[in-house]
Coordinates of C-alpha atoms in Angstrom, one line a residue:
M21 CA -96.0 107.9 -73.8
D22 CA -98.4 105.5 -75.4
I23 CA -97.5 101.9 -75.7
Q24 CA -97.8 100.1 -79.1
K25 CA -98.7 96.8 -77.6
N26 CA -99.0 95.0 -80.9
N27 CA -95.3 95.8 -81.5
T28 CA -94.1 95.1 -78.0
K29 CA -92.5 91.8 -77.6
I30 CA -92.4 90.0 -74.2
L31 CA -90.3 87.0 -73.4
I32 CA -91.5 84.7 -70.6
V33 CA -88.8 82.5 -69.1
E34 CA -90.5 80.0 -66.8
D35 CA -90.0 76.3 -66.3
S36 CA -93.7 75.8 -65.1
D37 CA -95.8 75.2 -68.1
I38 CA -99.0 76.2 -66.2
S39 CA -97.5 79.5 -64.9
A40 CA -96.1 80.4 -68.3
T41 CA -99.3 79.5 -70.1
V42 CA -101.5 81.6 -67.8
M43 CA -99.2 84.7 -68.1
K44 CA -98.9 84.2 -71.8
R45 CA -102.6 84.2 -72.4
F46 CA -103.2 87.2 -70.1
L47 CA -100.6 89.3 -71.8
E48 CA -101.6 88.3 -75.3
K49 CA -105.3 89.1 -74.4
D50 CA -103.9 92.6 -73.6
G51 CA -102.3 92.9 -77.1
Y52 CA -98.6 91.9 -76.4
I53 CA -96.5 89.6 -78.5
V54 CA -95.4 86.8 -76.2
T55 CA -92.8 84.1 -76.5
V56 CA -92.1 81.4 -73.9
A57 CA -88.8 79.7 -73.0
E58 CA -88.4 76.9 -70.5
N59 CA -85.1 77.9 -68.9
G60 CA -82.4 80.6 -68.8
A61 CA -80.2 79.2 -71.6
E62 CA -83.2 78.9 -74.0
G63 CA -84.4 82.3 -72.9
L64 CA -81.0 83.9 -73.7
S65 CA -80.9 82.3 -77.1
I66 CA -84.4 83.6 -77.9
A67 CA -83.6 87.0 -76.6
Q68 CA -80.5 87.4 -78.8
K69 CA -82.6 86.5 -81.8
Q70 CA -85.8 88.4 -81.1
K71 CA -84.5 91.3 -79.0
P72 CA -87.7 91.5 -76.6
D73 CA -88.7 94.7 -74.9
I74 CA -89.3 93.0 -71.6
I75 CA -88.2 89.7 -70.2
L76 CA -90.2 88.1 -67.4
S77 CA -88.0 85.4 -65.8
D78 CA -88.4 83.0 -63.0
I79 CA -85.4 82.7 -60.7
M80 CA -85.2 79.0 -59.9
M81 CA -84.8 77.2 -63.2
P82 CA -82.7 74.3 -64.6
V83 CA -79.6 74.8 -66.8
M84 CA -79.4 78.6 -66.2
D85 CA -81.2 80.4 -63.3
G86 CA -82.9 83.8 -63.5
F87 CA -80.0 85.8 -61.9
E88 CA -77.4 84.4 -64.4
L89 CA -79.8 85.1 -67.3
C90 CA -80.3 88.7 -66.0
H91 CA -76.6 89.2 -65.6
K92 CA -75.8 87.9 -69.1
V93 CA -78.6 90.0 -70.7
K94 CA -77.4 93.2 -69.0
N95 CA -73.8 92.6 -70.0
D96 CA -74.8 91.9 -73.7
D97 CA -74.4 95.1 -75.8
L98 CA -77.5 94.3 -77.9
L99 CA -79.7 93.4 -75.0
K100 CA -78.5 95.7 -72.1
D101 CA -81.5 98.1 -72.4
T102 CA -84.0 95.2 -72.2
K103 CA -86.1 95.5 -69.0
I104 CA -86.0 92.4 -66.8
I105 CA -88.6 91.6 -64.2
L106 CA -87.7 88.7 -61.9
L107 CA -90.5 86.5 -60.7
T108 CA -89.6 85.4 -57.1
Q109 CA -91.0 84.4 -53.7
L110 CA -88.9 87.2 -52.1
S111 CA -88.5 84.9 -49.1
D112 CA -84.8 85.7 -48.7
P113 CA -83.3 89.3 -48.4
K114 CA -80.2 88.0 -50.3
D115 CA -82.4 87.6 -53.4
V116 CA -82.6 91.4 -53.5
I117 CA -78.8 91.7 -53.3
K118 CA -78.5 89.1 -56.1
G119 CA -81.0 91.0 -58.2
L120 CA -79.0 94.2 -57.8
H121 CA -75.8 92.4 -58.8
A122 CA -77.6 91.0 -61.8
Q123 CA -79.0 94.5 -62.5
A124 CA -82.6 93.4 -62.6
D125 CA -85.1 96.2 -63.2
S126 CA -87.9 95.0 -61.0
Y127 CA -89.5 92.2 -58.9
V128 CA -92.9 90.6 -59.1
T129 CA -93.7 88.1 -56.3
K130 CA -95.1 84.7 -56.9
P131 CA -97.8 83.6 -57.2
V132 CA -98.2 86.2 -59.8
D133 CA -101.1 88.7 -59.7
N134 CA -101.7 89.2 -63.4
K135 CA -103.2 92.6 -63.0
Y136 CA -100.3 93.9 -60.9
L137 CA -97.9 92.3 -63.5
L138 CA -99.6 94.1 -66.2
E139 CA -99.2 97.4 -64.4
K140 CA -95.5 96.7 -63.8
V141 CA -94.9 96.0 -67.4
E142 CA -96.6 99.2 -68.5
T143 CA -94.7 101.2 -65.9
L144 CA -91.3 99.9 -67.3
L145 CA -92.4 100.4 -70.9
T146 CA -93.7 104.0 -70.5
G147 CA -90.3 105.0 -69.0
R148 CA -91.8 106.2 -65.8
T149 CA -89.0 104.6 -64.1
K150 CA -85.9 106.8 -64.6
S151 CA -82.9 105.4 -66.5
K152 CA -79.9 104.5 -64.7
S153 CA -77.5 107.3 -63.7
C154 CA -73.9 106.9 -63.5
E155 CA -72.3 104.2 -61.4
T156 CA -71.2 104.9 -57.9
D157 CA -67.6 105.8 -57.4
E158 CA -67.3 103.3 -54.6
G159 CA -69.4 100.1 -54.1
L160 CA -72.2 100.3 -51.4
E161 CA -71.5 97.9 -48.6
V162 CA -74.3 96.2 -46.7
N163 CA -74.5 93.5 -44.0
I164 CA -77.1 90.8 -44.2
E165 CA -77.1 88.0 -41.7
N166 CA -73.5 89.0 -40.5
K167 CA -72.3 88.7 -44.2
R168 CA -70.8 91.7 -46.0
Y169 CA -72.1 92.4 -49.5
V170 CA -70.8 95.2 -52.0
I171 CA -73.4 96.7 -54.4
N172 CA -71.9 98.3 -57.4
S173 CA -75.2 99.4 -58.9
S174 CA -76.1 103.0 -59.3
R175 CA -78.0 104.7 -56.6
Q176 CA -80.9 105.1 -58.9
H177 CA -81.0 101.5 -59.8
I178 CA -80.8 100.5 -56.1
L179 CA -83.6 102.9 -55.3
D180 CA -85.8 101.6 -58.2
L181 CA -85.3 98.0 -57.2
L182 CA -85.9 98.7 -53.5
L183 CA -89.0 100.7 -54.3
S184 CA -90.1 97.9 -56.6
T185 CA -89.5 95.5 -53.8
Y186 CA -91.4 97.7 -51.3
E187 CA -94.2 98.1 -53.8
N188 CA -94.4 94.2 -54.0
S189 CA -94.5 93.9 -50.3
V190 CA -97.2 96.5 -50.0
N191 CA -99.1 94.8 -52.8
Q192 CA -98.7 91.4 -51.0
N193 CA -99.9 93.0 -47.8
Y194 CA -103.0 94.4 -49.6
E195 CA -103.6 91.0 -51.0
L196 CA -103.2 89.4 -47.6
I197 CA -105.6 91.9 -46.0
G198 CA -108.1 91.3 -48.9
T199 CA -107.7 87.6 -48.5
Q200 CA -108.0 87.9 -44.7
K201 CA -111.3 89.9 -45.2
E202 CA -112.5 87.3 -47.7
L203 CA -111.6 84.5 -45.3
K204 CA -113.4 86.2 -42.5
R205 CA -116.4 86.8 -44.7
L206 CA -116.4 83.2 -45.8
N207 CA -115.9 82.0 -42.3
N208 CA -118.8 84.0 -41.0
R209 CA -120.9 82.8 -43.9
L210 CA -119.7 79.2 -43.1
E211 CA -120.6 79.7 -39.4
I212 CA -124.1 81.0 -40.4
N213 CA -124.6 78.1 -42.9
F214 CA -123.3 75.6 -40.4
E215 CA -125.7 76.9 -37.7
R216 CA -128.6 76.8 -40.1
L217 CA -127.6 73.3 -41.1
R218 CA -127.2 72.3 -37.4
K219 CA -130.6 73.7 -36.6
A220 CA -132.2 72.0 -39.6
E221 CA -130.5 68.7 -38.6
E222 CA -131.6 69.2 -35.1
E223 CA -135.2 69.9 -36.1
N224 CA -135.2 66.9 -38.5
F225 CA -133.7 64.7 -35.7
K226 CA -136.4 66.0 -33.2
T227 CA -139.1 65.4 -35.8
L228 CA -137.9 61.8 -36.3
V229 CA -137.5 61.3 -32.6
E230 CA -140.9 62.6 -31.8
L231 CA -142.4 60.1 -34.3
V232 CA -140.9 57.2 -32.4
P233 CA -143.4 55.7 -30.0
D234 CA -140.6 54.7 -27.5
I235 CA -139.4 57.1 -24.9
I236 CA -136.0 58.6 -25.8
Y237 CA -134.0 60.3 -23.1
K238 CA -130.7 62.0 -22.4
I239 CA -129.3 62.6 -19.0
D240 CA -126.2 64.5 -17.8
K241 CA -123.3 63.0 -15.9
D242 CA -125.1 63.7 -12.6
G243 CA -128.1 61.7 -13.7
N244 CA -130.4 64.8 -14.4
I245 CA -132.7 64.5 -17.4
I246 CA -131.8 67.0 -20.1
Y247 CA -134.0 65.6 -23.0
L248 CA -137.2 63.6 -23.3
N249 CA -139.3 63.2 -26.4
S250 CA -143.1 63.5 -26.4
A251 CA -143.6 59.8 -25.8
I252 CA -143.2 60.5 -22.0
K253 CA -146.7 61.9 -22.2
K254 CA -147.9 58.2 -22.1
L255 CA -146.9 58.3 -18.4
G256 CA -148.8 61.4 -17.8
Y257 CA -145.8 63.8 -17.8
M258 CA -145.0 66.7 -19.9
P259 CA -141.3 66.8 -21.0
E260 CA -140.6 70.2 -19.5
E261 CA -141.8 69.2 -16.0
I262 CA -139.3 66.4 -15.8
I263 CA -136.3 67.9 -17.5
G264 CA -133.7 69.0 -14.9
K265 CA -134.8 66.4 -12.4
H266 CA -133.1 63.2 -11.5
F267 CA -134.0 60.2 -13.4
S268 CA -135.0 58.2 -10.3
I269 CA -138.3 60.2 -10.3
L270 CA -139.5 57.8 -12.9
I271 CA -138.3 54.5 -11.4
M272 CA -140.0 52.2 -9.0
P273 CA -138.3 52.6 -5.6
N274 CA -137.4 48.9 -5.4
D275 CA -135.5 49.1 -8.8
I276 CA -133.4 52.2 -8.3
D277 CA -130.4 50.7 -6.4
A278 CA -130.1 47.9 -9.0
I279 CA -130.0 50.1 -12.0
S280 CA -128.1 53.2 -10.8
Y281 CA -124.4 53.6 -11.4
E282 CA -123.7 54.9 -7.9
S283 CA -125.4 52.0 -6.2
A284 CA -124.8 49.1 -8.5
V285 CA -121.2 49.5 -9.7
P286 CA -119.5 49.6 -6.2
R287 CA -120.5 46.0 -5.6
F288 CA -118.1 45.0 -8.5
K289 CA -115.3 47.2 -7.3
D290 CA -113.1 44.5 -5.7
H291 CA -113.6 41.7 -8.2
H292 CA -113.9 40.9 -11.9
V293 CA -117.2 40.3 -13.6
K294 CA -116.0 37.6 -15.9
D295 CA -118.0 35.0 -13.9
E296 CA -120.8 37.3 -13.1
E297 CA -123.0 39.3 -15.4
P298 CA -122.1 43.1 -15.2
P299 CA -124.9 45.4 -14.1
K300 CA -127.3 46.8 -16.5
L301 CA -127.7 50.6 -15.8
F302 CA -130.1 53.4 -16.6
D303 CA -127.3 55.9 -16.4
E304 CA -124.9 53.7 -18.3
R305 CA -121.2 54.9 -18.8
R306 CA -120.2 52.2 -21.2
S307 CA -120.8 52.3 -24.9
S308 CA -120.7 50.3 -28.1
R309 CA -120.7 46.6 -27.5
R310 CA -120.6 47.1 -23.7
M311 CA -123.7 49.2 -23.6
T312 CA -126.8 48.2 -21.5
R313 CA -129.3 46.2 -23.4
N314 CA -132.7 44.8 -22.5
L315 CA -132.8 46.2 -18.9
Q316 CA -136.2 45.6 -17.5
V317 CA -137.5 48.0 -14.8
K318 CA -140.9 49.5 -13.7
L319 CA -141.7 53.1 -14.3
V320 CA -144.2 55.1 -12.2
P321 CA -146.7 57.2 -14.1
K322 CA -147.5 60.7 -12.9
N323 CA -151.1 60.1 -11.6
C324 CA -150.5 56.8 -9.9
K325 CA -151.3 56.2 -6.3
E326 CA -148.7 55.9 -3.6
I327 CA -146.2 53.2 -4.6
K328 CA -144.7 50.9 -2.0
P329 CA -142.4 47.9 -2.3
G330 CA -144.3 44.7 -3.0
F331 CA -146.7 46.0 -5.6
I332 CA -147.6 43.0 -7.8
E333 CA -149.9 44.1 -10.6
R334 CA -151.0 47.5 -11.8
I335 CA -154.5 48.8 -11.5
G336 CA -155.3 50.6 -14.7
K337 CA -152.0 52.3 -15.5
E338 CA -150.2 52.6 -12.1
V339 CA -147.0 50.8 -13.1
V340 CA -145.5 50.3 -16.5
T341 CA -142.9 47.6 -17.2
V342 CA -140.3 48.8 -19.7
E343 CA -137.2 47.6 -21.4
I344 CA -134.2 50.0 -21.6
N345 CA -131.2 50.2 -23.9
S346 CA -128.6 52.9 -22.9
S347 CA -125.2 54.0 -23.8
G348 CA -122.7 56.5 -22.4
M349 CA -121.9 59.7 -24.3
Y350 CA -118.4 61.2 -24.5
E351 CA -116.7 64.3 -25.8
T352 CA -113.0 64.6 -26.9
N353 CA -110.8 66.7 -24.7
D354 CA -109.2 69.6 -26.6
A355 CA -105.9 69.3 -24.7
D356 CA -105.6 65.5 -25.2
S357 CA -107.4 64.0 -28.3
D358 CA -106.9 60.5 -26.8
C359 CA -108.8 61.4 -23.6
N360 CA -112.6 61.3 -23.8
S361 CA -114.7 62.8 -21.0
Y362 CA -118.1 61.3 -20.0
I363 CA -120.9 63.9 -20.4
G364 CA -124.1 61.7 -19.9
T365 CA -126.2 58.9 -21.1
V366 CA -128.6 58.5 -24.0
G367 CA -131.3 55.7 -23.9
V368 CA -134.4 54.3 -25.4
I369 CA -137.3 53.1 -23.2
R370 CA -139.9 50.6 -24.6
D371 CA -143.1 49.7 -22.9
I372 CA -143.2 45.9 -22.7
T373 CA -146.1 45.7 -20.2
E374 CA -148.4 43.9 -22.6
R375 CA -145.6 41.8 -24.0
K376 CA -144.7 40.7 -20.5
R377 CA -148.3 40.0 -19.6
A378 CA -148.7 37.9 -22.7
A379 CA -145.5 35.9 -21.8
E380 CA -146.8 35.5 -18.3
A381 CA -150.1 34.4 -19.5
L382 CA -148.5 31.9 -21.8
I383 CA -146.5 30.4 -18.9
L384 CA -149.6 30.4 -16.7
S385 CA -151.5 28.7 -19.5
E386 CA -148.9 26.0 -19.8
K387 CA -149.0 25.6 -16.0
M388 CA -152.8 25.4 -16.1
A389 CA -152.7 22.9 -19.0
A390 CA -150.5 20.6 -16.8
I391 CA -152.8 21.2 -13.8
G392 CA -155.9 20.4 -16.0
L393 CA -154.4 17.0 -16.9
L394 CA -153.5 16.4 -13.2
A395 CA -157.0 17.5 -12.2
A396 CA -158.7 15.3 -14.7
G397 CA -156.8 12.3 -13.5
T398 CA -157.3 13.2 -9.9
A399 CA -161.0 13.6 -10.3
H400 CA -161.3 10.3 -12.0
E401 CA -159.1 8.5 -9.4
L402 CA -160.5 10.1 -6.3
N403 CA -164.1 10.7 -7.0
N404 CA -165.4 7.1 -6.4
P405 CA -163.1 6.4 -3.4
L406 CA -164.1 9.7 -1.8
M407 CA -167.8 9.0 -2.5
G408 CA -167.4 5.6 -1.0
V409 CA -165.5 6.8 2.2
L410 CA -168.1 9.6 2.7
N411 CA -171.0 7.1 2.3
Y412 CA -169.4 4.7 4.9
I413 CA -168.8 7.6 7.3
Q414 CA -172.3 8.9 7.0
Y415 CA -173.7 5.3 7.4
L416 CA -171.7 4.9 10.6
K417 CA -172.8 8.2 12.0
E418 CA -176.4 7.0 11.7
E419 CA -175.6 3.7 13.4
I420 CA -173.7 4.7 16.5
D421 CA -174.5 6.8 19.5
R422 CA -174.1 10.5 18.9
K423 CA -172.9 11.0 22.4
G424 CA -170.1 8.6 22.2
S425 CA -166.4 9.4 21.5
N426 CA -166.5 7.5 18.1
F427 CA -169.1 9.9 16.7
K428 CA -166.6 12.8 17.1
V429 CA -164.0 10.8 15.3
L430 CA -166.4 10.2 12.4
E431 CA -167.2 13.9 12.3
K432 CA -163.4 14.7 11.9
A433 CA -163.2 12.0 9.3
E434 CA -166.1 13.5 7.4
K435 CA -164.5 17.0 7.5
G436 CA -161.2 15.5 6.1
V437 CA -163.1 13.9 3.2
L438 CA -164.9 17.3 2.5
K439 CA -161.6 19.1 2.5
C440 CA -160.2 16.6 -0.1
A441 CA -163.3 17.3 -2.2
K442 CA -162.7 21.0 -1.9
I443 CA -159.1 20.5 -3.3
V444 CA -160.5 18.5 -6.2
S445 CA -163.1 21.2 -6.8
D446 CA -160.4 24.0 -6.9
L447 CA -158.3 22.0 -9.3
L448 CA -161.3 21.6 -11.6
T449 CA -161.7 25.3 -11.8
F450 CA -158.7 25.4 -14.0
S451 CA -159.3 22.1 -15.9
R452 CA -162.7 22.4 -17.4
K453 CA -164.5 24.9 -19.5
R454 CA -167.7 25.7 -17.7
G455 CA -170.4 28.1 -18.4
Y456 CA -171.6 30.4 -15.6
D457 CA -174.8 32.3 -15.7
C458 CA -174.3 36.0 -15.0
S459 CA -176.9 37.7 -12.9
R460 CA -177.5 41.3 -11.9
I461 CA -176.7 41.7 -8.2
N462 CA -175.7 44.5 -5.9
L463 CA -172.1 43.9 -4.7
N464 CA -172.8 45.4 -1.3
D465 CA -175.6 42.8 -0.7
L466 CA -173.3 40.0 -1.9
I467 CA -170.7 41.2 0.6
L468 CA -173.2 41.2 3.5
D469 CA -174.4 37.6 2.5
T470 CA -170.8 36.4 2.5
L471 CA -170.1 37.9 5.8
D472 CA -173.0 35.9 7.1
I473 CA -171.4 32.7 5.7
V474 CA -168.1 33.3 7.4
D475 CA -169.6 34.9 10.5
Y476 CA -168.6 31.9 12.6
H477 CA -164.9 32.3 11.8
I478 CA -165.1 36.1 12.3
K479 CA -166.5 35.8 15.8
T480 CA -164.4 32.9 17.0
N481 CA -161.3 34.8 16.0
N482 CA -162.5 38.1 17.5
I483 CA -162.2 40.0 14.2
K484 CA -163.6 43.5 14.0
V485 CA -165.2 44.1 10.6
I486 CA -165.5 47.7 9.3
K487 CA -167.8 48.1 6.4
L488 CA -167.3 51.3 4.3
L489 CA -169.8 50.4 1.6
E490 CA -170.9 53.2 -0.8
W491 CA -174.7 53.5 -1.0
P492 CA -176.4 53.4 -3.3
I493 CA -174.2 51.4 -5.7
P494 CA -175.4 50.2 -9.1
D495 CA -176.1 46.5 -9.7
M496 CA -173.5 44.6 -11.7
W497 CA -173.5 41.6 -14.0
V498 CA -171.3 38.8 -12.5
A499 CA -171.2 35.1 -11.9
I500 CA -172.5 35.3 -8.3
D501 CA -171.0 32.0 -7.1
Q502 CA -167.6 33.0 -8.4
I503 CA -167.5 36.5 -6.9
Q504 CA -168.7 35.0 -3.6
Q505 CA -165.9 32.5 -3.8
I506 CA -163.4 35.5 -4.2
L507 CA -164.8 37.1 -1.1
V508 CA -164.6 33.9 1.0
N509 CA -161.0 33.2 -0.2
I510 CA -159.7 36.6 0.7
I511 CA -161.7 37.0 3.9
T512 CA -160.6 33.6 5.1
N513 CA -156.9 34.3 4.3
A514 CA -157.2 37.7 6.2
I515 CA -158.7 35.8 9.2
D516 CA -155.8 33.4 9.2
A517 CA -153.2 36.2 8.8
M518 CA -154.5 38.1 11.8
A519 CA -154.4 35.0 14.1
D520 CA -151.5 36.3 16.2
A521 CA -152.1 40.1 15.6
E522 CA -152.7 42.4 18.4
K523 CA -155.1 44.5 16.4
K524 CA -157.6 42.4 14.5
E525 CA -159.4 44.6 12.0
L526 CA -160.9 43.9 8.6
V527 CA -161.9 46.8 6.5
I528 CA -164.2 46.2 3.4
K529 CA -164.8 49.2 1.2
T530 CA -166.6 49.7 -2.0
Q531 CA -166.8 52.7 -4.4
V532 CA -167.7 53.4 -8.0
F533 CA -165.2 54.8 -10.5
G534 CA -166.8 55.5 -13.8
D535 CA -167.9 52.2 -15.3
N536 CA -166.2 50.1 -12.7
V537 CA -166.7 49.3 -9.1
E538 CA -163.7 49.0 -6.7
L539 CA -163.6 46.5 -4.0
V540 CA -160.9 47.0 -1.2
L541 CA -160.3 44.4 1.5
K542 CA -157.7 45.5 4.1
D543 CA -156.5 43.4 7.1
T544 CA -154.1 44.1 10.0
G545 CA -152.4 40.8 9.7
C546 CA -148.8 39.6 9.5
G547 CA -148.3 41.0 6.0
I548 CA -146.5 39.5 2.9
S549 CA -142.7 39.6 2.2
D550 CA -141.4 41.0 -1.0
E551 CA -140.2 37.6 -2.1
N552 CA -143.6 35.9 -1.5
M553 CA -145.4 38.8 -3.3
L554 CA -143.9 37.6 -6.5
K555 CA -145.4 34.2 -6.1
I556 CA -148.7 35.0 -4.4
F557 CA -150.9 34.0 -7.4
D558 CA -148.9 30.9 -8.3
P559 CA -151.0 27.7 -8.0
F560 CA -150.0 25.6 -4.9
F561 CA -148.1 28.4 -3.3
T562 CA -148.9 28.9 0.3
T563 CA -147.3 30.1 3.5
K564 CA -149.8 28.4 5.7
P565 CA -148.7 25.4 7.9
L566 CA -149.0 21.9 6.5
N567 CA -152.7 20.7 6.2
K568 CA -153.9 24.4 6.7
G569 CA -154.0 25.5 3.1
T570 CA -153.9 24.2 -0.5
G571 CA -152.2 27.1 -2.2
L572 CA -155.1 27.4 -4.8
G573 CA -157.3 30.0 -3.2
L574 CA -155.6 33.1 -4.6
S575 CA -154.9 31.4 -7.9
V576 CA -158.6 30.7 -8.3
T577 CA -159.3 34.3 -7.2
K578 CA -157.1 35.8 -9.9
R579 CA -158.5 33.6 -12.6
I580 CA -162.1 34.5 -11.6
V581 CA -161.2 38.3 -11.7
D582 CA -159.4 37.9 -15.0
N583 CA -162.4 36.1 -16.5
H584 CA -164.6 38.9 -15.4
H585 CA -162.4 41.4 -17.3
G586 CA -161.2 43.0 -14.0
N587 CA -157.9 43.7 -12.3
I588 CA -156.6 42.6 -8.9
A589 CA -153.6 44.2 -7.1
I590 CA -152.0 43.6 -3.7
K591 CA -150.0 46.0 -1.5
S592 CA -148.3 44.6 1.6
K593 CA -145.4 44.8 3.9
I594 CA -144.4 42.5 6.7
G595 CA -146.1 43.5 9.9
E596 CA -148.4 46.0 8.2
G597 CA -151.1 43.8 6.9
A598 CA -152.3 43.5 3.2
I599 CA -154.6 45.4 0.9
F600 CA -156.4 43.6 -1.8
T601 CA -157.9 46.0 -4.5
I602 CA -160.3 44.5 -7.2
N603 CA -161.8 46.4 -10.0
L604 CA -164.8 44.9 -11.8
P605 CA -166.8 46.3 -14.7
L606 CA -170.4 47.3 -14.0
E607 CA -171.6 46.6 -17.5
K608 CA -172.5 43.0 -18.5
K609 CA -169.6 41.2 -20.1
D610 CA -169.2 37.5 -21.1
V611 CA -167.5 35.5 -18.3
I612 CA -164.6 33.6 -19.8
I613 CA -163.5 30.3 -18.3
E614 CA -160.6 28.9 -20.2
S615 CA -160.2 25.2 -20.8
N616 CA -156.8 23.8 -20.0
G617 CA -157.6 20.1 -20.1
E618 CA -160.0 17.5 -21.5
D619 CA -163.6 17.3 -20.6
T620 CA -163.7 16.2 -16.9
L621 CA -166.1 16.0 -14.0
C622 CA -167.1 19.4 -12.6
A623 CA -167.0 20.0 -8.9
E624 CA -170.6 19.1 -8.3
D625 CA -169.9 15.8 -9.9
V626 CA -167.4 14.9 -7.1
L627 CA -169.3 16.0 -4.1
E628 CA -172.1 18.3 -3.1
I629 CA -170.7 20.9 -0.7
N630 CA -173.0 23.3 0.9
D631 CA -172.2 26.6 2.7
K632 CA -172.9 25.2 6.1
S633 CA -170.2 22.4 5.7
L634 CA -167.6 25.1 4.8
T635 CA -168.3 27.0 8.0
A636 CA -168.6 24.2 10.4

């Protein structure tokens, strides 16, 4: 049977304007004549006037609900043949019983599938649903939730409504399956997009991190490195050869205990840190405001020589001073959202070697400025009295008997004056800008000449000298007097250090490395403690007995090496002697002597000191 849609009237009874409007537009688009009522009472009034072919009614409405409307329509002689479709959630089996009592023709579940609604409307209009048969002789009893219901509808009506309900359930199930499939497809697509986005973000982050000149690292909770950016190559390592190893492989042995969680934290276990600064850690557990900031340590590059405690200054790139900022990383526990688990540490390592050198140079410059002023005043105040005393001593030596006891006293007095002059001379090395003529000389020849100068001290102290000099060795441009002063200072210190040693051995070695020559002086003396190693180049610092040393020898030595654009390093342990390693350039470079004071008398202006007087 064909449907004349343009003559078919449908009444929608729905208190939701949005739902009513959507259904109205859909049905009108298919050619039906549609009227809308806001509640059951209004719907009954319109139905009595217009006699619609089908009523689509919501159940839960104000004034009159859908069941009451259906009951009144089916009991109205003019409207009893009007088909009624109830719009319901079908969340309660009792709704079906109420619908049978109200003699509803069909159900459509909400939210309404417009396509299914249209099929249901057409089914009712084409008469494919059989008309009601006669009523049952006796009501059909059913029990729902331990409550008895009597249904007086015809068997055909019951069957039609149950089939309609089942059809709705099947349709809902199909919709759910379709929705589930769509959700699964969308979820898979979301996972793929998320993975792509994660990889893109990760690549962008890695690209950004790789552009950072600082070393960025991540370690797991056991301290093993799990990520390093390419800045680690500055230390000679490739990231892949360190990943998986413990972070201590990069740290100077002396620094590990102070910056490792396992070693540093137990010291604070039994007391609060309010009055004491908490430890700064490489494998930091804390985060946010309590994270580690500005932790300074020394890192060991891959190709450095053997590192032992007491290393003072790097040769080339043997040790790098860095500053570290680090923070703990945590993940939320799925079982307890308030419980976070420590999973590792992330940190940034910045090379501050040059900055630290500049700061130390500034401090040293300020010290030298003060020394320069002191030296200038000292030279002015002591020069004339010293010269007078020396003249009187030398005059008396000429006048008295050389075999008498007083002559020996005068000799000791003369040595004392010369030692005072030497102190003034060393001070003036820092206080006045002086030009030194550089000359080409063979370092091995200079070493042999210097050994002749200190030969007296070597022999009287039973020192065995081992010369491991590389031959031939290129000539180099240096200020000869200053380099000889370095040799005299270090050799003299070595002789003093071996005074009580069982084995007295001094090794002097030279070798060429590229454009530099390396000079190594190794003794078997008493060695230097870690504490003293930090102050070894400070002016006036000495471990020698009173009247035995001035504390300026190594300060002068370092200044001379620096001014020749070289490097000096010391390795030493108590009881194992000391090793001085000096690198000097072979090519000619301007020798820089910085001025830290006003124009003062040079050493030669104070007293003339020859080599013989130093070795007497």
